[in-house]
Short mmCIF file of C-alpha atoms in Angstrom, two decimals:
data_model
loop_
_atom_site.label_atom_id
_atom_site.label_comp_id
_atom_site.label_asym_id
_atom_site.label_seq_id
_atom_site.Cartn_x
_atom_site.Cartn_y
_atom_site.Cartn_z
CA MET F 257 38.07 63.96 83.77
CA GLU F 258 40.54 61.58 83.20
CA THR F 259 43.49 64.22 82.76
CA VAL F 260 42.31 66.23 85.49
CA ARG F 261 42.03 63.23 87.74
CA PHE F 262 46.36 62.51 86.33
CA ALA F 263 47.09 65.77 86.84
CA ALA F 264 45.90 66.30 90.57
CA LEU F 265 47.61 62.86 91.22
CA VAL F 266 51.20 64.26 89.58
CA ALA F 267 50.50 67.91 91.21
CA ALA F 268 50.10 65.85 94.55
CA THR F 269 53.56 63.81 94.13
CA ILE F 270 55.40 67.00 93.14
CA THR F 271 53.74 68.92 96.35
CA VAL F 272 55.09 66.27 99.08
CA GLY F 273 58.25 65.54 97.23
CA LEU F 274 58.94 68.98 98.00
CA VAL F 275 58.08 69.05 101.03
CA SER F 276 59.62 65.57 102.15
CA GLY F 277 63.13 67.22 100.71
CA LEU F 278 62.28 70.03 102.95
CA PHE F 279 62.09 68.10 105.89
CA TYR F 280 64.64 65.82 104.70
CA GLY F 281 66.86 68.99 104.39
CA PHE F 282 66.17 69.88 107.86
CA SER F 283 67.27 66.09 109.24
CA VAL F 284 70.28 65.41 107.54
CA ALA F 285 71.59 69.35 107.12
CA VAL F 286 70.46 72.13 109.15
CA MET F 287 69.45 70.96 112.56
CA PRO F 288 73.24 68.61 112.52
CA GLY F 289 74.63 71.66 111.09
CA LEU F 290 73.34 74.27 114.13
CA ARG F 291 74.07 71.25 116.59
CA ALA F 292 77.41 72.90 117.44
CA SER F 293 76.60 76.15 117.47
CA ALA F 294 76.43 78.43 120.61
CA ASP F 295 72.61 78.34 122.29
CA ARG F 296 71.72 82.32 121.25
CA THR F 297 73.18 81.53 117.52
CA VAL F 298 70.51 78.23 117.68
CA VAL F 299 67.57 80.12 118.47
CA GLU F 300 68.31 83.43 116.31
CA THR F 301 68.58 81.31 113.48
CA MET F 302 65.77 78.96 113.89
CA GLN F 303 63.53 82.25 114.82
CA ARG F 304 64.66 83.68 111.58
CA ILE F 305 63.74 80.47 109.65
CA ASN F 306 60.75 80.14 111.49
CA VAL F 307 59.52 83.91 110.19
CA ALA F 308 61.19 83.36 106.52
CA ILE F 309 59.50 80.05 105.96
CA LEU F 310 56.13 81.69 106.02
CA ASN F 311 55.65 82.35 102.34
CA GLY F 312 53.88 81.74 99.46
CA TRP F 313 56.56 79.16 97.85
CA PHE F 314 56.61 77.08 101.11
CA LEU F 315 52.92 77.26 101.23
CA LEU F 316 51.89 76.13 97.85
CA GLY F 317 54.14 72.83 98.74
CA TYR F 318 52.50 72.46 102.31
CA VAL F 319 48.90 73.42 101.71
CA GLY F 320 48.91 72.14 98.04
CA ALA F 321 50.63 68.68 99.30
CA LEU F 322 47.45 68.26 101.12
CA VAL F 323 44.70 69.52 98.82
CA PHE F 324 46.37 67.99 95.75
CA THR F 325 46.70 64.48 97.45
CA GLY F 326 42.79 65.06 98.67
CA LEU F 327 41.98 66.07 95.42
CA ALA F 328 43.50 62.97 93.45
CA LEU F 329 41.97 60.60 96.08
CA ALA F 330 38.38 62.18 95.77
CA LEU F 331 38.74 61.85 92.04
CA ARG F 332 40.11 58.40 92.06
CA LEU F 333 36.79 57.56 94.07
CA VAL F 334 34.16 59.57 92.19
CA VAL F 335 35.83 58.87 88.86
CA GLY F 336 37.33 55.90 89.26
CA GLY F 337 40.27 54.93 86.38
CA GLY F 338 43.23 53.85 86.52
CA GLY F 339 44.75 51.71 89.53
CA GLY F 340 46.49 52.83 92.95
CA THR F 341 43.74 53.56 94.90
CA ALA F 342 44.76 51.93 98.20
CA PRO F 343 48.73 53.71 97.58
CA LEU F 344 46.66 57.36 97.37
CA ALA F 345 44.82 56.37 100.00
CA ALA F 346 47.63 55.67 102.34
CA ALA F 347 49.43 58.47 101.03
CA PHE F 348 46.57 60.95 102.13
CA VAL F 349 46.94 59.24 105.28
CA ALA F 350 50.22 59.87 105.87
CA TYR F 351 50.64 63.40 104.71
CA VAL F 352 47.68 64.10 106.85
CA LEU F 353 49.52 62.88 110.15
CA VAL F 354 52.36 65.35 108.89
CA VAL F 355 49.99 68.28 108.99
CA LEU F 356 48.75 67.04 112.72
CA VAL F 357 52.35 66.62 113.89
CA THR F 358 53.38 69.78 112.12
CA ALA F 359 50.03 71.62 114.11
CA ARG F 360 50.67 69.58 117.41
CA VAL F 361 54.45 69.65 117.71
CA ASN F 362 56.21 72.01 115.25
CA ILE F 363 54.39 75.06 115.24
CA PRO F 364 53.92 75.38 118.84
CA LEU F 365 57.38 74.60 119.16
CA ASN F 366 58.05 77.55 116.86
CA ASN F 367 55.40 79.60 118.93
CA ALA F 368 57.29 79.08 122.03
CA LEU F 369 60.71 80.09 120.59
CA ALA F 370 59.04 83.66 118.85
CA GLN F 371 57.93 84.44 122.25
CA ALA F 372 61.29 84.03 123.75
CA GLY F 373 61.99 87.47 122.23
CA PRO F 374 64.63 88.94 120.79
CA VAL F 375 68.08 86.73 121.70
CA GLU F 376 70.24 89.36 122.78
CA ARG F 377 67.38 89.76 125.68
CA ILE F 378 66.78 86.46 126.43
CA ALA F 379 68.30 85.66 129.61
CA ASP F 380 69.12 81.51 129.77
CA PRO F 381 69.24 80.72 126.02
CA ALA F 382 70.25 77.56 126.90
CA ALA F 383 67.09 76.83 128.69
CA VAL F 384 65.37 78.08 125.83
CA ARG F 385 67.19 75.88 123.29
CA ARG F 386 66.88 72.90 125.31
CA ALA F 387 63.35 73.21 125.25
CA PHE F 388 63.04 73.52 121.51
CA GLU F 389 65.65 71.82 119.63
CA GLY F 390 64.93 68.27 121.21
CA PRO F 391 61.39 68.33 120.65
CA TRP F 392 61.51 69.71 117.70
CA VAL F 393 64.41 67.50 115.95
CA ARG F 394 62.34 64.41 116.85
CA ALA F 395 59.22 65.56 115.20
CA ASN F 396 60.45 66.70 112.25
CA THR F 397 62.24 63.38 111.88
CA GLY F 398 58.57 61.75 112.56
CA ARG F 399 57.11 64.19 109.84
CA THR F 400 60.20 63.64 107.69
CA VAL F 401 59.83 59.52 107.44
CA LEU F 402 55.38 60.20 106.65
CA CYS F 403 56.02 62.74 104.24
CA THR F 404 59.03 60.23 102.31
CA VAL F 405 56.63 57.41 102.76
CA ALA F 406 53.77 59.72 101.34
CA PHE F 407 55.82 60.78 98.52
CA GLY F 408 56.78 57.03 97.88
CA LEU F 409 53.24 55.94 97.90
CA LEU F 410 52.07 58.77 95.31
CA VAL F 411 55.12 57.20 93.17
CA TRP F 412 53.34 53.83 93.47
CA ALA F 413 50.29 54.97 92.70
CA LEU F 414 50.98 56.84 89.51
CA VAL F 415 53.16 53.89 88.00
CA LEU F 416 49.86 51.68 89.40
CA ASP F 417 48.24 54.23 87.28
CA GLY F 418 49.74 53.96 84.11
CA GLN F 419 48.93 49.87 83.94
CA PRO F 420 46.13 48.45 82.57
#
């Protein structure tokens, strides 16, 4: 059972790290790169990204991060062993907050962008962009910070896990 507990912690760390990197990439490259683009370009690009990202690899990381972190915490509490319960619990809370921000802000904004329809039929792409871009970027920055904190806490839990 010790091996399963440790494997769950490693899987949690890897998946949270992957999601953290994804959000960070949007924060430092994708959205700044789109900032200087035309309104129709931003709307169309984000519409396409929002469709493309819904794939098994993304879901493995995004959902896996929640499942593996929760499993690692549950096993730590039930089985015991190793150190790092506090950072593991804090990482779980931070990642749950990531999921909540995504569900309450980013997904509704993505859905509204999709509902705007094909970019060539949007009468006022600047208004669609304004309604989407600022709130989405702010929420993504928040979830990037939370996810990075969760990742750091999981690394800390791994280090403490190996200590006597």
